[in-house]
Short mmCIF file of C-alpha atoms and ligand atoms in Angstrom, two decimals:
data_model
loop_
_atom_site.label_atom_id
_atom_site.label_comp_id
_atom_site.label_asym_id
_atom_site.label_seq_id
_atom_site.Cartn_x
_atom_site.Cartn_y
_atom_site.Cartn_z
CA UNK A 658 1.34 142.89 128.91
CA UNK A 659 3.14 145.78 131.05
CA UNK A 660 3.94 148.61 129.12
CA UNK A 661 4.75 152.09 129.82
CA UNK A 662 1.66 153.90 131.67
CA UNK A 663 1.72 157.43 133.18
CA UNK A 664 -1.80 156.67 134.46
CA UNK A 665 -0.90 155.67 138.21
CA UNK A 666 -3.09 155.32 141.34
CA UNK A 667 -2.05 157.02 144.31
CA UNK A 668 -4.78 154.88 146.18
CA UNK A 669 -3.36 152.27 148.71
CA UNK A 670 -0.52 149.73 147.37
CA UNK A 671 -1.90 150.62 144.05
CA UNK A 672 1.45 152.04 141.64
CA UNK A 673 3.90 152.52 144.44
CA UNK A 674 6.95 153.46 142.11
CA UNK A 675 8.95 155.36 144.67
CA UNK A 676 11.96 153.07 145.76
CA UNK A 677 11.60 150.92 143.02
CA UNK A 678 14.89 149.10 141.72
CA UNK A 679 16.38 150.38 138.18
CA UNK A 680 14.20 147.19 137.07
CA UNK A 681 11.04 148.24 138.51
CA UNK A 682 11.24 145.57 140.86
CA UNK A 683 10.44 146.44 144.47
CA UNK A 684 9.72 144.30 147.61
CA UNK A 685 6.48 142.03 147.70
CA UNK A 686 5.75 143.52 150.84
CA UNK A 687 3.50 140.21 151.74
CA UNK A 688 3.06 141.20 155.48
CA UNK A 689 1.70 144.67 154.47
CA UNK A 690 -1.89 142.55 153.09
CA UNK A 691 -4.59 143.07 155.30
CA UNK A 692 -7.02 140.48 156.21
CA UNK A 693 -9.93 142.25 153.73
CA UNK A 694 -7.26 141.71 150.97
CA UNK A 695 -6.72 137.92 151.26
CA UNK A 696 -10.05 137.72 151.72
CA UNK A 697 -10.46 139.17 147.98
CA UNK A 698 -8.31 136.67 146.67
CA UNK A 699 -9.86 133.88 148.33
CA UNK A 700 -13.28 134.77 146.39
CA UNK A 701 -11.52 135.81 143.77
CA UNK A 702 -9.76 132.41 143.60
CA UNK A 703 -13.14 130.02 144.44
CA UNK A 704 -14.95 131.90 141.49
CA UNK A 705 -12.01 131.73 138.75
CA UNK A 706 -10.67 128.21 139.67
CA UNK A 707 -15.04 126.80 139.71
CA UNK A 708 -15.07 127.81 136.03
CA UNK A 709 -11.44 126.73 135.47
CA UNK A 710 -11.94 123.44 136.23
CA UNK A 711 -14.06 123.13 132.89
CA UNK A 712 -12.78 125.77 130.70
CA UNK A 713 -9.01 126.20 131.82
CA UNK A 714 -6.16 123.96 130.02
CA UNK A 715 -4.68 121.30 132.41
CA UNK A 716 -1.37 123.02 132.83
CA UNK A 717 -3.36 125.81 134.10
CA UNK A 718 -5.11 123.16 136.36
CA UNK A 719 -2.44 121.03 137.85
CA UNK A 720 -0.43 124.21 137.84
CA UNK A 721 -2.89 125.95 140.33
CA UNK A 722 -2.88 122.63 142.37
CA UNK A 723 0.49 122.61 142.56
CA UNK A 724 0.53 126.56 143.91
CA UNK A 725 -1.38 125.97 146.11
CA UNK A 726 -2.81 129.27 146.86
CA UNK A 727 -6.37 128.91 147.69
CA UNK A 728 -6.09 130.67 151.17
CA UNK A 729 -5.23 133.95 150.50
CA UNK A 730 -2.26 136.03 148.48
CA UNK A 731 0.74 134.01 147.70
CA UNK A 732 3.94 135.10 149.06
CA UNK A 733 6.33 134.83 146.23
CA UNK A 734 9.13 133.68 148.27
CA UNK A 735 7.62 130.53 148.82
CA UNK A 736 6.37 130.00 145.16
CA UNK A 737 9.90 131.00 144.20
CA UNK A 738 11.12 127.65 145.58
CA UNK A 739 8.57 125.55 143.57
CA UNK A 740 9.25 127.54 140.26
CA UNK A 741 12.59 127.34 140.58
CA UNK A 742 12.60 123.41 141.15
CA UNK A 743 10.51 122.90 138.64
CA UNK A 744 11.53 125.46 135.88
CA UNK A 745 14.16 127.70 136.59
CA UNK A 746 11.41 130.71 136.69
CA UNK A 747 11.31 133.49 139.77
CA UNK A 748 8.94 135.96 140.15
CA UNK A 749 9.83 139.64 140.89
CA UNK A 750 7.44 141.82 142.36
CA UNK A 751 6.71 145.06 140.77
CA UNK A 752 4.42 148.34 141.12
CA UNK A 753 2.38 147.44 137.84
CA UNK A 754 3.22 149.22 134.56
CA UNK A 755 7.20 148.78 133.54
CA UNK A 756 8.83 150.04 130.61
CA UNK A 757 9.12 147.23 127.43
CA UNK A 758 12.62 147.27 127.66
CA UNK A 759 12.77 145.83 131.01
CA UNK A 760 9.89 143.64 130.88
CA UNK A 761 11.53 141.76 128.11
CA UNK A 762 14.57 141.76 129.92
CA UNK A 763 12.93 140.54 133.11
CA UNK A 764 11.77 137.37 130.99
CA UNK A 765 14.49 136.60 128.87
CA UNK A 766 15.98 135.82 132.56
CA UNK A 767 13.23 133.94 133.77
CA UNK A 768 11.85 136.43 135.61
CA UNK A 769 8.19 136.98 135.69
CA UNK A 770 7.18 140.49 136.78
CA UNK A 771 4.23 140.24 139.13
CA UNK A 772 2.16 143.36 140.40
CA UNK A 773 2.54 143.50 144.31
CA UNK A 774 -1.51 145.19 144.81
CA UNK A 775 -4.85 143.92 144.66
CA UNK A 776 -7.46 144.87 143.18
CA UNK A 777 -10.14 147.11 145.17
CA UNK A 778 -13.52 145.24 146.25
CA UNK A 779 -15.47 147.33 143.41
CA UNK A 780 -13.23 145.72 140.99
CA UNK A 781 -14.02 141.63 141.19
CA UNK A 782 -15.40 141.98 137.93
CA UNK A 783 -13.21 144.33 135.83
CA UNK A 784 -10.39 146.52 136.47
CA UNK A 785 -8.17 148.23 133.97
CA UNK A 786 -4.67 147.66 134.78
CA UNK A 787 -3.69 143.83 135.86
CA UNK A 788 -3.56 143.16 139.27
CA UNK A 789 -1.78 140.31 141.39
CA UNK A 790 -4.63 138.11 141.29
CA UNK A 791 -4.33 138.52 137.18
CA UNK A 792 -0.53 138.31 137.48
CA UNK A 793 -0.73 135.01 139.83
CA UNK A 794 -3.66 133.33 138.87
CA UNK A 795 -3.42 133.83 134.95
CA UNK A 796 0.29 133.66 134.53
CA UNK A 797 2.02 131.77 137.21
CA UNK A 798 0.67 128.39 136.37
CA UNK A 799 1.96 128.27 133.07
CA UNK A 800 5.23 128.88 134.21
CA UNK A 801 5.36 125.71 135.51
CA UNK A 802 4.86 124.11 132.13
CA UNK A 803 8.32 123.00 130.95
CA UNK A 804 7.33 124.17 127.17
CA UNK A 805 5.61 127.20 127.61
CA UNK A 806 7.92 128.24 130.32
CA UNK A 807 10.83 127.79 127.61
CA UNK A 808 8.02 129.88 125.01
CA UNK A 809 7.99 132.93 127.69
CA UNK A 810 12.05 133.26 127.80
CA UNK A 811 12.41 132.82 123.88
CA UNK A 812 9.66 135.90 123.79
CA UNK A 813 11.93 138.05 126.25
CA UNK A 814 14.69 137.44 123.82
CA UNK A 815 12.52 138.64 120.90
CA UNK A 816 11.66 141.59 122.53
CA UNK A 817 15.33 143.31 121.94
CA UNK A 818 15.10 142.75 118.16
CA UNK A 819 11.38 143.85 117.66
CA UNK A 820 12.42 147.05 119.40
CA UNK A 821 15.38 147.34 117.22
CA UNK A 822 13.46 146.65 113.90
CA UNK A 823 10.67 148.94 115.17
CA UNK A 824 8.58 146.35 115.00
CA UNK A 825 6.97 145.55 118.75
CA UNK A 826 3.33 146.22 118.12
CA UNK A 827 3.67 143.02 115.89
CA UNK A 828 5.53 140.83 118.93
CA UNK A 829 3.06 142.11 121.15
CA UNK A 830 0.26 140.86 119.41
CA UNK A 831 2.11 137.20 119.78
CA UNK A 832 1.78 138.21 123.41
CA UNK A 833 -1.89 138.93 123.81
CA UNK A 834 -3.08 136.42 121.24
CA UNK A 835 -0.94 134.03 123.23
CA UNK A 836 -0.01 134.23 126.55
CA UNK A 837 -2.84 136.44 127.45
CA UNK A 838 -5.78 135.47 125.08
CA UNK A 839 -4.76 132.54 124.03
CA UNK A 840 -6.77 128.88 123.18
CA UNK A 841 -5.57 125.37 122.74
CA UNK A 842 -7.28 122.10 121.87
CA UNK A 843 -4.90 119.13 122.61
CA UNK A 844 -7.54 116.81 120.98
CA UNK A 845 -9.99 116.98 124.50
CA UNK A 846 -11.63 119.91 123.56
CA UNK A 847 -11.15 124.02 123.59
CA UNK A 848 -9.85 125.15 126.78
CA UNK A 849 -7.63 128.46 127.95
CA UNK A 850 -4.52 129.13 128.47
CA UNK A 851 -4.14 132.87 128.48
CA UNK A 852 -4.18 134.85 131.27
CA UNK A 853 -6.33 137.33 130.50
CA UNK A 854 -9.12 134.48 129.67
CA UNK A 855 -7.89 132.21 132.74
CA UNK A 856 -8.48 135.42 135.05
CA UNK A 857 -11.83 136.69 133.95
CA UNK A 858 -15.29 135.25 134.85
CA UNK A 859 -17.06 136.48 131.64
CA UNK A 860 -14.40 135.97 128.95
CA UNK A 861 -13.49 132.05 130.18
CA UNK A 862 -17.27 130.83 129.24
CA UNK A 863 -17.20 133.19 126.72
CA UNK A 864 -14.10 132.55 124.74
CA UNK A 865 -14.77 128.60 124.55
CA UNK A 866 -18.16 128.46 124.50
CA UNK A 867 -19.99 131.37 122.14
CA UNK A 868 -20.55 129.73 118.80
CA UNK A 869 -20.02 132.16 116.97
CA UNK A 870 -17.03 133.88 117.71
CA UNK A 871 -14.19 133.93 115.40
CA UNK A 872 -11.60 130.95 115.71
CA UNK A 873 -8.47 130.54 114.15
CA UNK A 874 -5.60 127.93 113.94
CA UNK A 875 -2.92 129.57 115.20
CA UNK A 876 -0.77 130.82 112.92
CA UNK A 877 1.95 133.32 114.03
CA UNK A 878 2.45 135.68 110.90
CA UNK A 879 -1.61 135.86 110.82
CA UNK A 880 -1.21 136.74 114.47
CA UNK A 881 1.10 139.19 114.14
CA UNK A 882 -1.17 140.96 111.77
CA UNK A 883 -4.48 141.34 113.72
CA UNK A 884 -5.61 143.91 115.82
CA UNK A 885 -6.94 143.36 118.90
CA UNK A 886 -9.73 144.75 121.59
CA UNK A 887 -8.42 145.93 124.54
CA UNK A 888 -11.36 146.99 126.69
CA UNK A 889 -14.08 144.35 125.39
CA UNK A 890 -14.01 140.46 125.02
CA UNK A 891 -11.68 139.42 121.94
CA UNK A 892 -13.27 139.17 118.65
CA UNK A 893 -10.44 136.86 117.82
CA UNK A 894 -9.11 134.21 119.12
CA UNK A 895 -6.45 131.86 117.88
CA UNK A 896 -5.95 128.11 118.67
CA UNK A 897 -3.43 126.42 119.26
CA UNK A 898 -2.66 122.14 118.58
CA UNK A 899 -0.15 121.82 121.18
CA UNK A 900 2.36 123.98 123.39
CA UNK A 901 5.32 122.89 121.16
CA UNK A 902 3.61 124.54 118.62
CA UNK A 903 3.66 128.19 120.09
CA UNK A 904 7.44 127.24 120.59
CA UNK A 905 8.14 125.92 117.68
CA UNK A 906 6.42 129.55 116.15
CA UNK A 907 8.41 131.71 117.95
CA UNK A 908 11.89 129.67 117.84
CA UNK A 909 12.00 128.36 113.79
CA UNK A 910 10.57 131.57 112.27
CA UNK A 911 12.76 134.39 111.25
CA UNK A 912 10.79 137.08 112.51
CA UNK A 913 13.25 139.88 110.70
CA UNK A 914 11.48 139.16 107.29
CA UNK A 915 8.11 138.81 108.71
CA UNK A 916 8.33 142.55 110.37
CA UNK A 917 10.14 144.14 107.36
CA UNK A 918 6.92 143.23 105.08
CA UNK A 919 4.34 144.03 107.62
CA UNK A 920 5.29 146.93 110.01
CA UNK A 921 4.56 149.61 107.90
CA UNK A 922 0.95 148.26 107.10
CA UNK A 923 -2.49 148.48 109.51
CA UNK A 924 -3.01 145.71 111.58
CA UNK A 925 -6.70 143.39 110.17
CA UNK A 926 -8.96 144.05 111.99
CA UNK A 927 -10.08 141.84 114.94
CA UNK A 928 -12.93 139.50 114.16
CA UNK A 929 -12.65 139.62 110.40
CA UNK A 930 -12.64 136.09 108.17
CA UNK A 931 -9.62 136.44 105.51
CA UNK A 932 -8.79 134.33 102.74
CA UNK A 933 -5.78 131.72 103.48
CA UNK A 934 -7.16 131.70 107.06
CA UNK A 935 -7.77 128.05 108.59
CA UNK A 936 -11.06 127.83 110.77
CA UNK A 937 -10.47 126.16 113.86
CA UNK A 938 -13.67 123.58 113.83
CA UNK A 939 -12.41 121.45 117.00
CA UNK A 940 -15.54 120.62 119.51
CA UNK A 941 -17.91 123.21 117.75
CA UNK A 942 -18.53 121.26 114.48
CA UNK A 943 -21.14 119.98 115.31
FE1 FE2 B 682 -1.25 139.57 131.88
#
């Protein structure tokens, strides 16, 4: 998720704010990439989309497919065309970190905010704030999912109210349970969706394959509850049936109850087994 951070790089492309648009959006910049830097991606892109062919959700798949964007870093402008067509989506280029307010803002108007730098070469394997290869790779397939793209605007929309109620640590755990740590089993096993999962090496075996992990239906009030880890795998992750479902979660509950009788207690913690909780025992029952 981008929140506010002070924390900012003065390194290369890295959290170029200066000249940004009251939005945060700026220009891609795509002939500025050197050759090193699509060469980053492209290894970047071989590893992630090897194990994403057998731990990564088929919308992430045929999503990537359709992208296209094997050879080096994307220029939006042409995947702008293809989201559009297919779901009304646009991507914005920004410096990294934006302010809540205008991130839900930017979605709500199918607009996905995607960081214009890459990663540096010490990085492959972990780097603090997301990157465009996180942005692209994790997120941008999705988007082309009719449902899930529809998910991502009705969560923009919910951002104004959480705000309101003082209530956004409990939307953004929707967020990174979801959209960035998020697990579905359509009935052909435990794959990933989220982007954080989709876009790291480690936690994409990890996340569908440890057995003993903790694994939980997906249920959106339990979700809004849990802590989570921000600098280590998840000790949590919840599952979900079907894509309709996260919708459905989002659009039929009335979250203004939920965050009145919750906001003012601690999040449980990450990784702990509570009564009322439904195991998910998918592929790992046996
Ligand atoms: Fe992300």
């Amino acid at each position: 998720m981008k929140t506010p951070n002070s924390a900012k790089s003065a390194s290369g492309l890295r959290g170029t704010y200066e000249g940004a648009a009251a939005d945060y959006t700026v220009a891609q910049a795509w002939e500025r990439y050197t050759p090193e830097m699509h060469d980053r991606w492209r290894r970047l892109y071989a590893r992630q989309t090897e194990l994403a062919k057998r731990h990564a959700a088929p919308q992430i798949l045929s999503g990537l497919a359709a992208l296209d964007c094997a050879d080096g870093i994307p220029d939006f402008a042409r995947t702008n065309v293809l989201l559009g067509a297919a779901t009304g989506w646009q991507l914005v280029a920004v410096p990294g970190f934006i302010p809540d307010d205008c991130f839900f803002d930017h979605l709500a108007n199918r607009r996905f905010p995607v960081t214009n730098w890459i990663r540096e070469e010490r990085e492959l394997d972990y780097l603090v704030e997301p990157d465009i290869f996180h942005d692209f790779f994790g997120h941008v397939p999705m988007l082309l999912d009719p449902t899930f793209a529809s998910f991502m605007q009705a969560y923009g929309g919910a951002g104004r109210r959480a705000i309101a109620m003082d209530a956004l640590d409990m939307l953004a755990r929707i967020y990174w349970y979801t959209v960035e740590f998020g697990l579905i089993d359509e009935g052909f096993g435990l794959k990933a969706y989220g982007a954080g999962i989709v876009s790291s090496a480690g936690e994409l075996v990890f996340s569908t394959e440890d057995a003993q992990v903790l694994r939980l239906e997906f249920e959106p009030v339990r979700v809004m509850r849990t802590a989570y880890n921000i600098d280590r795998f998840q000790s949590c992750y919840f599952v979900l049936e079907s894509f309709d479902e996260l919708l459905k979660g989002l659009v039929d509950l009335d979250f203004g109850p939920i965050y009145e009788r919750w906001r003012e207690t601690e999040p449980l913690p990450a990784g702990e087994f509570h009564d009322g909780d439904r195991p998910y025992r998918g592929n790992l029952q046996a």
